[in-house]
Coordinates of C-alpha atoms in Angstrom, one line a residue:
Chain A
X1 CA 45.7 12.5 70.4
X2 CA 44.4 13.9 73.6
X3 CA 47.0 16.7 73.4
X4 CA 46.4 17.7 69.7
X5 CA 42.8 17.7 70.4
X6 CA 42.9 20.1 73.5
X7 CA 45.8 22.3 71.5
X8 CA 43.5 22.4 68.4
X9 CA 40.4 23.8 71.0
X10 CA 42.6 26.1 72.6
X11 CA 44.2 27.6 69.5
X12 CA 40.4 27.8 67.9
X13 CA 39.7 29.6 70.8
X14 CA 42.4 32.0 70.5
X15 CA 41.3 32.5 67.2
X16 CA 38.0 33.1 67.9
X17 CA 38.9 36.0 70.2
X18 CA 41.3 37.4 67.7
X19 CA 38.3 37.4 65.5
X20 CA 36.0 39.4 67.7
X21 CA 38.6 41.8 67.7
X22 CA 39.7 41.7 63.9
X23 CA 36.3 42.0 62.5
X24 CA 35.6 44.9 63.9
X25 CA 38.8 46.6 62.8
X26 CA 38.2 45.1 59.3
X27 CA 34.6 46.3 58.6
X28 CA 35.9 50.0 60.1
X29 CA 39.3 49.9 58.1
X30 CA 37.0 48.8 55.1
X31 CA 34.3 51.6 55.3
X32 CA 36.3 54.1 56.7
X33 CA 39.6 53.6 56.2
X34 CA 40.3 54.4 60.0
X35 CA 43.3 52.1 61.7
X36 CA 41.6 52.2 65.2
X37 CA 44.3 51.8 67.8
X38 CA 41.7 52.3 70.3
X39 CA 40.2 48.9 69.6
X40 CA 42.1 47.3 72.5
X41 CA 40.7 49.9 74.9
X42 CA 37.4 49.1 73.5
X43 CA 37.9 45.6 74.8
X44 CA 39.7 46.5 78.2
X45 CA 36.8 48.6 79.0
X46 CA 34.1 46.5 78.4
X47 CA 35.8 43.9 80.6
X48 CA 36.1 46.0 83.5
X49 CA 32.5 47.2 83.1
X50 CA 31.5 43.7 83.1
X51 CA 33.7 43.2 86.5
X52 CA 31.9 46.0 87.6
X53 CA 28.5 45.1 86.9
X54 CA 29.2 41.8 88.2
X55 CA 30.4 43.5 91.6
X56 CA 27.5 45.9 91.7
X57 CA 25.1 42.8 91.4
X58 CA 26.9 41.0 94.1
X59 CA 23.8 40.6 96.0
X60 CA 22.2 38.1 93.3
X61 CA 23.3 34.5 94.5
X62 CA 22.9 33.4 90.9
X63 CA 26.1 33.1 89.1
X64 CA 25.2 33.0 85.8
X65 CA 22.6 35.4 86.0
X66 CA 25.6 37.9 87.4
X67 CA 27.7 36.7 84.5
X68 CA 24.8 37.6 81.8
X69 CA 24.4 40.8 83.5
X70 CA 28.3 41.6 83.0
X71 CA 27.9 40.1 79.5
X72 CA 25.3 42.7 78.7
X73 CA 27.4 45.8 80.4
X74 CA 30.5 45.0 78.5
X75 CA 28.9 44.5 75.0
X76 CA 27.2 48.0 75.4
X77 CA 29.9 49.7 77.0
X78 CA 32.0 48.6 74.3
X79 CA 29.3 49.7 71.8
X80 CA 28.6 52.7 73.3
X81 CA 32.5 53.9 73.9
X82 CA 33.2 53.3 70.1
X83 CA 30.1 55.2 68.9
X84 CA 31.3 58.0 71.1
X85 CA 34.9 57.8 69.8
X86 CA 33.3 57.9 66.2
X87 CA 31.4 61.2 66.8
X88 CA 33.6 62.9 69.1
X89 CA 37.2 62.0 67.9
X90 CA 36.9 60.6 64.3
X91 CA 34.2 62.7 62.7
X92 CA 35.9 66.1 63.2
X93 CA 39.0 64.6 61.1
X94 CA 37.1 63.6 58.5
X95 CA 39.3 62.5 55.4
X96 CA 42.5 63.1 57.8
X97 CA 43.9 59.9 57.9
X98 CA 47.0 60.3 59.4
X99 CA 44.8 62.4 62.1
X100 CA 42.3 59.8 62.7
X101 CA 44.9 57.3 63.9
X102 CA 46.8 59.6 65.5
X103 CA 43.7 60.4 67.8
X104 CA 43.2 56.4 68.3
X105 CA 46.6 56.2 69.3
X106 CA 45.8 58.9 72.1
X107 CA 42.6 57.5 73.2
X108 CA 44.3 54.1 73.7
X109 CA 47.1 55.6 75.8
X110 CA 44.8 57.9 78.0
X111 CA 42.1 54.9 78.2
X112 CA 44.2 52.3 79.3
X113 CA 46.1 54.7 81.8
X114 CA 42.5 55.6 83.5
X115 CA 41.1 52.1 83.9
X116 CA 44.7 51.2 85.4
X117 CA 44.5 54.2 87.7
X118 CA 41.1 53.0 88.6
X119 CA 41.0 49.5 89.2
X120 CA 45.2 49.1 89.7
X121 CA 46.9 47.5 87.3
X122 CA 47.0 43.6 88.9
X123 CA 44.5 41.2 87.4
X124 CA 40.9 40.8 88.4
X125 CA 38.8 37.7 88.3
X126 CA 35.2 38.0 86.6
X127 CA 32.7 35.5 88.6
X128 CA 32.3 33.0 86.4
X129 CA 29.4 30.2 86.5
X130 CA 30.1 27.0 87.4
X131 CA 29.9 25.2 84.2
X132 CA 32.5 27.6 82.7
X133 CA 35.3 26.2 84.9
X134 CA 34.3 23.0 84.2
X135 CA 35.8 20.4 81.5
X136 CA 34.0 18.4 79.1
X137 CA 35.9 15.2 77.6
X138 CA 36.0 15.5 73.6
X139 CA 37.8 12.8 71.7
X140 CA 39.8 11.7 75.2
X141 CA 40.7 15.2 75.6
X142 CA 39.3 17.4 78.7
X143 CA 38.5 20.7 77.3
X144 CA 37.8 24.2 79.3
X145 CA 34.1 24.7 78.8
X146 CA 35.2 28.1 78.3
X147 CA 37.2 27.2 75.0
X148 CA 34.0 25.8 73.6
X149 CA 32.2 28.9 74.4
X150 CA 34.4 31.7 72.7
X151 CA 34.5 29.5 70.1
X152 CA 30.2 29.1 69.2
X153 CA 29.8 32.7 69.9
X154 CA 32.6 33.7 67.4
X155 CA 30.8 31.5 65.0
X156 CA 27.6 32.8 65.8
X157 CA 29.0 36.5 65.1
X158 CA 30.7 35.9 61.9
X159 CA 26.9 34.2 60.8
X160 CA 25.1 37.3 62.3
X161 CA 27.9 39.8 60.5
X162 CA 27.5 38.1 57.1
X163 CA 23.8 38.2 57.2
X164 CA 23.8 41.5 58.1
X165 CA 25.9 42.7 55.5
X166 CA 24.2 40.5 52.5
X167 CA 20.5 40.8 54.0
X168 CA 20.0 44.1 55.2
X169 CA 19.6 47.5 54.3
X170 CA 22.6 48.9 56.4
X171 CA 24.5 46.0 55.3
X172 CA 24.1 47.1 51.4
X173 CA 25.1 50.8 52.7
X174 CA 28.5 49.1 54.6
X175 CA 29.1 46.9 51.2
X176 CA 28.7 50.1 48.9
X177 CA 30.3 52.1 50.9
X178 CA 33.6 49.6 51.1
X179 CA 33.6 49.5 47.4
X180 CA 32.9 53.3 46.7
X181 CA 32.1 55.9 49.3
X182 CA 32.3 59.1 47.3
X183 CA 29.3 57.3 45.2
X184 CA 26.9 56.2 48.2
X185 CA 27.3 59.8 49.4
X186 CA 26.6 61.1 45.7
X187 CA 23.4 58.9 45.5
X188 CA 22.1 61.1 48.6
X189 CA 22.5 58.2 51.4
X190 CA 23.8 59.5 54.6
X191 CA 27.4 57.6 55.1
X192 CA 27.9 59.2 58.2
X193 CA 25.3 57.4 60.0
X194 CA 26.6 54.0 58.5
X195 CA 30.0 54.9 60.1
X196 CA 28.9 55.3 63.5
X197 CA 27.1 52.2 63.1
X198 CA 30.0 50.4 62.3
X199 CA 32.2 51.5 65.0
X200 CA 29.4 50.8 67.1
X201 CA 29.2 46.9 65.7
X202 CA 33.1 47.0 65.9
X203 CA 32.8 48.1 69.7
X204 CA 30.2 45.5 70.7
X205 CA 32.3 42.7 69.1
X206 CA 35.7 43.9 70.7
X207 CA 33.3 44.3 74.0
X208 CA 32.1 40.8 73.7
X209 CA 35.7 39.6 73.1
X210 CA 36.8 41.3 76.3
X211 CA 34.1 39.5 78.4
X212 CA 35.0 36.3 77.1
X213 CA 38.6 37.0 77.4
X214 CA 37.8 37.5 81.2
X215 CA 36.2 34.2 80.6
X216 CA 38.9 32.4 78.7
X217 CA 42.0 33.5 80.6
X218 CA 40.4 33.5 83.7
X219 CA 41.3 37.1 84.9
X220 CA 41.2 40.4 83.4
X221 CA 44.1 43.3 83.3
X222 CA 44.1 46.5 81.6
X223 CA 46.9 45.8 79.2
X224 CA 45.5 42.7 77.6
X225 CA 43.8 44.5 75.2
X226 CA 46.7 46.3 73.6
X227 CA 48.8 42.5 73.2
X228 CA 45.8 41.2 71.5
X229 CA 45.3 44.3 69.4
X230 CA 48.4 43.8 67.8
X231 CA 47.6 40.1 67.0
X232 CA 44.5 41.2 65.5
X233 CA 46.1 43.3 63.2
X234 CA 48.3 40.7 61.9
X235 CA 45.2 38.8 61.3
X236 CA 43.3 41.4 59.2
X237 CA 46.4 42.0 57.5
X238 CA 46.7 38.5 56.4
X239 CA 43.1 38.1 56.0
X240 CA 42.7 40.7 53.8
X241 CA 42.0 44.1 54.7
X242 CA 37.7 44.6 54.8
X243 CA 37.3 41.0 54.5
X244 CA 35.3 39.4 57.3
X245 CA 35.6 36.1 56.1
X246 CA 39.2 36.5 55.2
X247 CA 39.5 37.6 59.0
X248 CA 37.7 34.6 60.5
X249 CA 40.0 32.1 58.5
X250 CA 43.3 33.8 59.2
X251 CA 42.1 34.2 63.0
X252 CA 42.0 30.5 63.3
X253 CA 45.3 29.9 61.2
X254 CA 47.3 32.5 63.3
X255 CA 45.5 30.7 66.7
X256 CA 46.4 27.4 65.7
X257 CA 49.9 28.1 64.6
X258 CA 50.9 30.2 67.8
X259 CA 49.2 27.3 70.3
X260 CA 50.8 24.5 68.4
X261 CA 54.4 25.8 68.0
X262 CA 54.6 27.1 71.2
X263 CA 53.6 23.9 72.8
X264 CA 55.4 21.8 70.5
X265 CA 58.5 24.1 69.6
X266 CA 59.8 26.5 72.1
X267 CA 57.5 28.8 74.0
X268 CA 57.3 32.6 71.9
X269 CA 58.0 30.7 68.8
X270 CA 54.5 30.9 67.7
X271 CA 54.4 34.3 68.1
X272 CA 57.2 34.8 66.3
X273 CA 56.0 32.5 63.5
X274 CA 52.6 34.5 63.1
X275 CA 54.9 37.6 62.3
X276 CA 57.2 35.3 59.6
X277 CA 53.5 34.3 58.0
X278 CA 52.6 37.6 57.6
X279 CA 55.7 38.4 56.0
X280 CA 55.6 35.8 53.7
X281 CA 52.0 36.7 52.9
X282 CA 52.8 40.5 52.3
X283 CA 55.9 39.4 49.8
X284 CA 53.2 37.1 47.7
X285 CA 50.5 39.1 47.9
X286 CA 50.5 42.6 49.5
X287 CA 46.4 43.0 49.6
X288 CA 46.5 39.8 52.2
X289 CA 44.7 36.7 51.4
X290 CA 41.4 38.0 50.5
X291 CA 40.6 41.4 48.7
X292 CA 37.3 42.8 49.2
X293 CA 34.5 42.5 51.3
X294 CA 32.3 39.5 51.8
Chain B
X1 CA 69.5 91.9 53.4
X2 CA 66.5 91.8 56.0
X3 CA 66.7 88.0 56.0
X4 CA 70.6 88.1 57.0
X5 CA 69.9 91.0 59.6
X6 CA 67.2 88.7 61.3
X7 CA 69.5 85.8 61.2
X8 CA 72.2 87.4 63.6
X9 CA 70.3 87.4 66.8
X10 CA 69.3 83.8 65.9
X11 CA 72.9 83.0 65.5
X12 CA 74.1 84.3 68.7
X13 CA 70.9 82.7 70.5
X14 CA 71.6 79.5 69.1
X15 CA 75.5 79.8 70.1
X16 CA 74.5 81.2 74.0
X17 CA 72.3 78.3 74.3
X18 CA 74.6 75.7 72.9
X19 CA 77.0 77.2 75.4
X20 CA 75.2 77.3 78.5
X21 CA 74.2 73.5 77.5
X22 CA 77.7 72.4 77.3
X23 CA 79.0 74.6 80.7
X24 CA 76.1 72.8 82.5
X25 CA 77.6 70.5 84.5
X26 CA 79.8 73.6 86.2
X27 CA 76.5 75.7 86.8
X28 CA 75.5 75.5 90.4
X29 CA 72.0 77.4 90.4
X30 CA 68.8 75.9 91.1
X31 CA 65.4 76.8 89.2
X32 CA 62.8 76.1 91.8
X33 CA 59.8 74.1 90.3
X34 CA 61.4 73.1 87.1
X35 CA 64.5 70.7 88.5
X36 CA 63.9 69.2 91.7
X37 CA 68.0 69.9 92.7
X38 CA 70.7 72.1 91.5
X39 CA 71.3 72.2 87.9
X40 CA 75.1 70.6 88.3
X41 CA 73.7 67.7 90.2
X42 CA 73.7 64.0 89.0
X43 CA 70.0 63.7 89.1
X44 CA 69.6 67.0 87.3
X45 CA 71.9 66.0 84.8
X46 CA 71.3 62.5 84.3
X47 CA 67.4 64.1 83.3
X48 CA 68.6 66.2 81.0
X49 CA 70.8 63.8 79.3
X50 CA 67.8 61.6 78.8
X51 CA 65.9 64.3 77.6
X52 CA 68.7 64.7 74.9
X53 CA 68.1 61.3 74.0
X54 CA 64.8 61.2 73.3
X55 CA 64.9 64.7 71.5
X56 CA 67.3 63.3 68.9
X57 CA 65.3 59.9 69.1
X58 CA 62.1 62.0 67.9
X59 CA 64.4 63.4 65.2
X60 CA 64.9 60.5 63.9
X61 CA 61.6 59.3 63.6
X62 CA 60.5 62.6 62.3
X63 CA 62.8 62.0 59.4
X64 CA 60.3 58.8 58.5
X65 CA 57.2 59.7 59.7
X66 CA 57.4 63.8 59.2
X67 CA 60.0 64.1 56.1
X68 CA 59.0 60.7 54.2
X69 CA 55.6 60.5 55.4
X70 CA 56.1 56.8 56.5
X71 CA 54.0 56.2 59.3
X72 CA 55.8 53.6 61.0
X73 CA 54.8 51.7 64.6
X74 CA 58.0 49.6 64.9
X75 CA 61.1 52.4 65.4
X76 CA 61.0 51.2 68.9
X77 CA 62.7 47.9 67.2
X78 CA 65.8 49.7 65.8
X79 CA 66.6 51.8 69.2
X80 CA 65.9 48.8 71.1
X81 CA 68.8 47.2 68.8
X82 CA 71.3 49.2 69.6
X83 CA 70.1 49.0 72.9
X84 CA 70.5 45.2 73.3
X85 CA 73.0 44.6 70.6
X86 CA 75.7 46.7 72.5
X87 CA 74.4 45.5 75.5
X88 CA 74.9 41.9 74.9
X89 CA 78.2 42.3 73.3
X90 CA 79.4 44.4 76.6
X91 CA 78.2 42.0 79.1
X92 CA 77.6 38.8 77.5
X93 CA 80.5 38.3 75.6
X94 CA 82.7 41.0 77.4
X95 CA 83.9 43.1 74.4
X96 CA 85.8 46.0 74.4
X97 CA 83.1 49.1 73.9
X98 CA 84.5 49.9 70.4
X99 CA 83.9 46.4 69.3
X100 CA 80.5 46.2 70.5
X101 CA 79.8 49.6 68.6
X102 CA 81.2 48.3 65.7
X103 CA 78.9 45.2 66.1
X104 CA 75.9 47.2 66.7
X105 CA 77.1 49.7 64.0
X106 CA 76.5 46.6 61.3
X107 CA 73.5 45.3 62.9
X108 CA 71.8 48.5 62.8
X109 CA 72.3 48.8 59.1
X110 CA 71.7 45.5 58.1
X111 CA 68.3 44.6 60.2
X112 CA 66.3 47.6 58.9
X113 CA 68.1 47.1 55.6
X114 CA 66.2 43.7 55.5
X115 CA 63.0 44.6 57.4
X116 CA 62.7 47.8 55.8
X117 CA 62.9 46.0 51.8
X118 CA 59.6 44.2 53.0
X119 CA 57.7 46.4 55.0
X120 CA 58.0 49.1 51.8
X121 CA 56.1 46.5 49.8
X122 CA 53.1 48.1 51.2
X123 CA 52.4 51.6 51.8
X124 CA 50.3 54.0 53.9
X125 CA 48.4 52.3 56.6
X126 CA 49.2 48.4 56.2
X127 CA 53.3 50.0 56.1
X128 CA 52.3 50.6 59.8
X129 CA 50.8 47.8 60.8
X130 CA 53.5 45.5 59.1
X131 CA 56.1 47.6 60.6
X132 CA 54.3 47.0 64.1
X133 CA 54.3 43.4 63.6
X134 CA 57.9 43.1 63.0
X135 CA 58.7 45.4 66.2
X136 CA 56.4 43.0 68.0
X137 CA 58.4 40.0 66.8
X138 CA 61.6 41.7 68.2
X139 CA 59.8 42.5 71.4
X140 CA 58.7 38.8 71.7
X141 CA 62.4 37.7 71.0
X142 CA 63.7 39.9 73.8
X143 CA 61.4 38.5 76.1
X144 CA 61.6 35.0 75.6
X145 CA 65.4 35.4 76.5
X146 CA 67.1 33.5 73.7
X147 CA 70.3 31.7 75.0
X148 CA 69.9 33.7 77.9
X149 CA 71.6 36.8 75.8
X150 CA 68.3 39.5 76.5
X151 CA 67.9 38.6 80.4
X152 CA 64.3 38.4 79.5
X153 CA 61.7 40.5 81.5
X154 CA 64.4 41.4 83.9
X155 CA 66.7 43.4 81.2
X156 CA 70.3 43.3 81.1
X157 CA 72.4 45.1 83.4
X158 CA 76.0 46.4 82.5
X159 CA 78.7 45.3 85.0
X160 CA 81.2 48.1 86.2
X161 CA 83.9 46.8 84.4
X162 CA 81.9 46.6 81.0
X163 CA 82.6 50.2 80.2
X164 CA 85.9 52.9 80.4
X165 CA 85.7 54.1 83.8
X166 CA 85.1 57.5 82.8
X167 CA 81.5 56.3 82.2
X168 CA 80.6 54.7 84.8
X169 CA 79.5 55.7 88.3
X170 CA 77.5 58.8 89.6
X171 CA 80.5 60.9 89.9
X172 CA 81.0 60.6 86.2
X173 CA 77.4 61.7 85.2
X174 CA 78.6 65.0 83.8
X175 CA 80.6 62.6 81.1
X176 CA 77.5 60.9 80.0
X177 CA 75.7 64.7 80.0
X178 CA 78.2 65.3 77.3
X179 CA 78.2 62.2 75.3
X180 CA 74.0 62.8 75.2
X181 CA 74.6 66.2 74.4
X182 CA 77.3 65.5 71.4
X183 CA 74.7 62.8 70.3
X184 CA 71.9 65.4 69.8
X185 CA 74.2 67.8 68.3
X186 CA 75.4 65.3 66.0
X187 CA 71.8 63.7 65.1
X188 CA 70.8 67.2 64.4
X189 CA 73.5 68.1 62.3
X190 CA 73.1 64.9 60.1
X191 CA 69.2 65.3 60.0
X192 CA 69.5 69.3 58.6
X193 CA 72.4 67.8 56.4
X194 CA 70.5 64.9 55.2
X195 CA 66.8 66.8 54.5
X196 CA 68.9 69.4 52.8
X197 CA 70.5 66.9 50.2
X198 CA 69.1 65.8 47.3
X199 CA 67.8 62.7 48.6
X200 CA 66.2 64.7 51.1
X201 CA 64.4 66.7 48.8
X202 CA 63.3 63.1 47.2
X203 CA 61.6 62.1 50.3
X204 CA 60.0 65.3 50.9
X205 CA 58.3 65.1 47.4
X206 CA 57.5 61.4 48.3
X207 CA 55.6 62.9 51.2
X208 CA 53.9 65.2 48.9
X209 CA 53.0 62.9 46.2
X210 CA 54.6 60.2 45.4
X211 CA 53.1 59.2 42.0
X212 CA 54.4 62.0 40.8
X213 CA 57.7 61.0 42.0
X214 CA 57.7 57.9 40.1
X215 CA 56.3 59.6 36.9
X216 CA 59.6 62.2 37.1
X217 CA 61.7 58.6 36.6
X218 CA 62.8 58.1 39.9
X219 CA 62.4 55.1 42.0
X220 CA 60.2 55.8 45.4
X221 CA 61.1 52.6 46.9
X222 CA 64.9 52.9 47.0
X223 CA 64.3 56.5 48.4
X224 CA 61.8 54.9 51.1
X225 CA 64.4 52.6 51.8
X226 CA 67.4 55.2 52.1
X227 CA 65.2 57.1 55.0
X228 CA 64.2 53.8 56.6
X229 CA 67.6 52.8 57.2
X230 CA 69.2 56.4 58.0
X231 CA 66.4 57.1 60.5
X232 CA 66.9 53.6 62.0
X233 CA 70.8 53.6 62.3
X234 CA 70.3 57.0 64.3
X235 CA 67.8 55.5 66.4
X236 CA 70.1 52.7 67.4
X237 CA 73.1 55.1 68.0
X238 CA 70.1 56.9 70.5
X239 CA 70.2 53.3 71.6
X240 CA 73.3 53.0 72.6
X241 CA 73.6 56.8 74.4
X242 CA 70.6 55.5 76.5
X243 CA 72.3 52.2 77.2
X244 CA 75.1 54.3 78.6
X245 CA 72.9 56.3 80.7
X246 CA 70.7 53.5 81.9
X247 CA 73.3 51.4 82.8
X248 CA 71.4 48.5 81.6
X249 CA 69.0 47.1 78.8
X250 CA 65.5 46.9 79.6
X251 CA 62.8 45.3 77.5
X252 CA 60.3 48.1 78.0
X253 CA 61.9 50.1 75.0
X254 CA 61.1 47.1 72.5
X255 CA 57.1 47.6 73.3
X256 CA 54.3 49.2 70.8
X257 CA 54.0 51.4 73.5
X258 CA 57.3 53.1 73.2
X259 CA 57.1 53.5 69.4
X260 CA 53.5 55.2 70.1
X261 CA 55.4 57.5 72.8
X262 CA 57.6 58.6 70.1
X263 CA 54.6 59.2 68.0
X264 CA 53.3 61.6 70.6
X265 CA 56.8 63.1 70.6
X266 CA 56.8 63.9 67.3
X267 CA 53.2 65.5 66.8
X268 CA 53.5 67.5 70.2
X269 CA 56.4 68.9 68.5
X270 CA 55.7 69.5 65.1
X271 CA 55.4 66.8 62.4
X272 CA 58.1 67.9 59.6
X273 CA 60.6 70.2 61.7
X274 CA 63.4 69.0 63.0
X275 CA 63.8 71.0 66.2
X276 CA 59.8 70.9 66.7
X277 CA 60.4 67.4 67.1
X278 CA 63.7 67.8 69.1
X279 CA 61.7 70.1 71.3
X280 CA 58.6 67.4 71.3
X281 CA 60.9 64.8 72.8
X282 CA 62.5 66.7 75.5
X283 CA 59.2 68.4 76.6
X284 CA 57.8 64.5 76.5
X285 CA 60.7 63.0 78.6
X286 CA 60.9 65.8 80.9
X287 CA 56.8 65.4 81.7
X288 CA 57.0 62.1 82.1
X289 CA 59.5 62.4 84.8
X290 CA 57.9 65.2 86.4
X291 CA 54.3 64.1 86.4
X292 CA 55.0 61.1 87.9
X293 CA 56.4 63.4 90.9
X294 CA 52.9 65.2 90.7
X295 CA 51.1 62.1 90.8
X296 CA 52.9 62.2 94.5
X297 CA 52.3 65.9 95.3
X298 CA 50.3 66.6 98.4
X299 CA 48.4 69.4 96.5
X300 CA 46.6 66.5 94.8
X301 CA 45.5 64.3 97.5
X302 CA 43.3 66.9 98.7
X303 CA 41.2 66.6 95.5
X304 CA 38.2 64.6 95.0
X305 CA 39.0 61.4 93.5
X306 CA 37.5 62.3 90.2
X307 CA 39.8 64.7 89.3
X308 CA 42.9 63.0 91.6
X309 CA 42.4 59.3 89.5
X310 CA 43.4 61.0 86.3
X311 CA 45.9 63.7 87.1
X312 CA 47.8 61.0 88.7
X313 CA 48.2 58.9 85.5
X314 CA 51.0 60.7 83.5
X315 CA 50.0 58.3 80.4
X316 CA 46.3 59.7 81.0
X317 CA 47.7 63.6 80.8
X318 CA 50.0 62.5 77.7
X319 CA 47.3 60.8 76.0
X320 CA 44.7 63.4 76.5
X321 CA 47.2 66.1 75.8
X322 CA 47.8 64.3 72.7
X323 CA 44.3 63.9 71.4
X324 CA 43.8 67.3 72.0
X325 CA 46.7 68.6 70.1
X326 CA 45.9 66.4 66.9
X327 CA 42.3 68.0 67.2
X328 CA 43.1 71.4 67.7
X329 CA 46.6 72.0 66.7
X330 CA 47.7 69.8 64.3
X331 CA 51.2 71.5 63.6
X332 CA 52.0 70.4 67.3
X333 CA 54.1 73.4 69.2
X334 CA 55.8 73.9 65.8
X335 CA 52.7 75.0 64.1
X336 CA 51.5 77.3 67.0
X337 CA 55.0 79.1 67.1
X338 CA 54.7 79.6 63.5
X339 CA 51.2 80.8 63.8
X340 CA 52.1 83.3 66.4

């Protein structure tokens, strides 16, 4: 029983990280039809921004404060780099879908190489508050607190994103843009600003994942973002491109499937099963489980 | 008449270049700054041979991406199929080279046929993501070292007795060089023939307007699957030559980064031109090799760290170069040459 609880929480925690990356990918795709390969780079840049901030504030004795400063630095860095990417690299290639994918590929290669050059390829430790390294006993299982933290944050982000999409003016523009971008711009609404906004939101979520990933795994390294990105792509495909709720459900399913199979069957079989699941979903429903943005 | 007259010097140039390339192992000359040792030294021949393999590999990717318009992020899987199937048959099962090649050929047709049939149910960017997912599955499989076959992270080295003697050892580098050159010539010939054949013309029509091909009564799915299988099979052949050159398999060739490198090669050289893709592959491999040397160059050590850090990362330079190409020269080197 304890094992099952532990695996469930760990799987959901992994799913939470996937969701934080996938939600941005899904929104960006839904509105702009851009497949953002640089999303993993946002994750990596944010985690190193958090580490740098933590090191810069080494004089402050309070670990939670330092960690929070790192969190803010990571999220801001993610949002800024993402917004900059949209304005400088994506916008000049408006309506050239392949070209847009290609620049994000180039950016991803260059950014990860730069981080590797600047910080080295060895894993680094983020300074974590004491309660994050502790465990809590739930139903007889000792659960690392970071797992719970990641899940709670991801649920909060899901709630905020849904509120934003359904109850704000910009959310309305984004939803309308996903349905019919040409019509929205024909109505005289500045869709380009919505593009930058969606990139910034996606970058902030990926940045959040970058900092929380440092807590979840205990260390940060330059290539984890890229590795997670591939599974985030799979999550987005299974959940349905452009659907936030679809991504959330798919992220949970993928995270759980991976953890349980990797534990009970051979290591790596979970990762393999996820790809098979994707193939199965595509055979039955080529558009993913959910269709539109909700 | 004009066309004919302008072709004659070109043919002479091509024959001359081919002659020089074939005769390379006998040319004892040095080109300072370009190659670190003489042209017929094993080091230079090996670098050139690798360049040829990647030139051919980039061409196979261009058949898919440049000529059929299929943006695949999983091409590494089929290259790795060639590398690993042959390596396993040779060093784990101790098959002869010919039997190993037969097996590899069979696997290299069946695997892309099965996976292509699934992936091609989607199109556009979703197709890119699905091919990426399958390639990732392949990468995981290799890393997990099932039944001790693939060697996991360590890779799989070919024993000295696994290959016929003329293909083993530094003294025989010139033989491997010729194999790589022959592979490139063969791939180029097949590529040229296939894009000028009726199915090749349909591929290019699909790239331009798939709906129209369908309206004309052709089934795009079949043609796309054919393109997928042909290009994957040739990529596996590249994998076999790569295995011979490297004397072993390493899991790096299964990764998504490897496919991204292929994409960079093709875009660098020019999408949708055969020679452009080949040139892109050769230049990429050469730069990748030489930029590592640049990273350790004494001239760099004197620079401030703001400049030195990025310049000592080959992937940063290639990535930045790639972004600049996409933004400012969408046609790649081929496009620049055409414009000039």
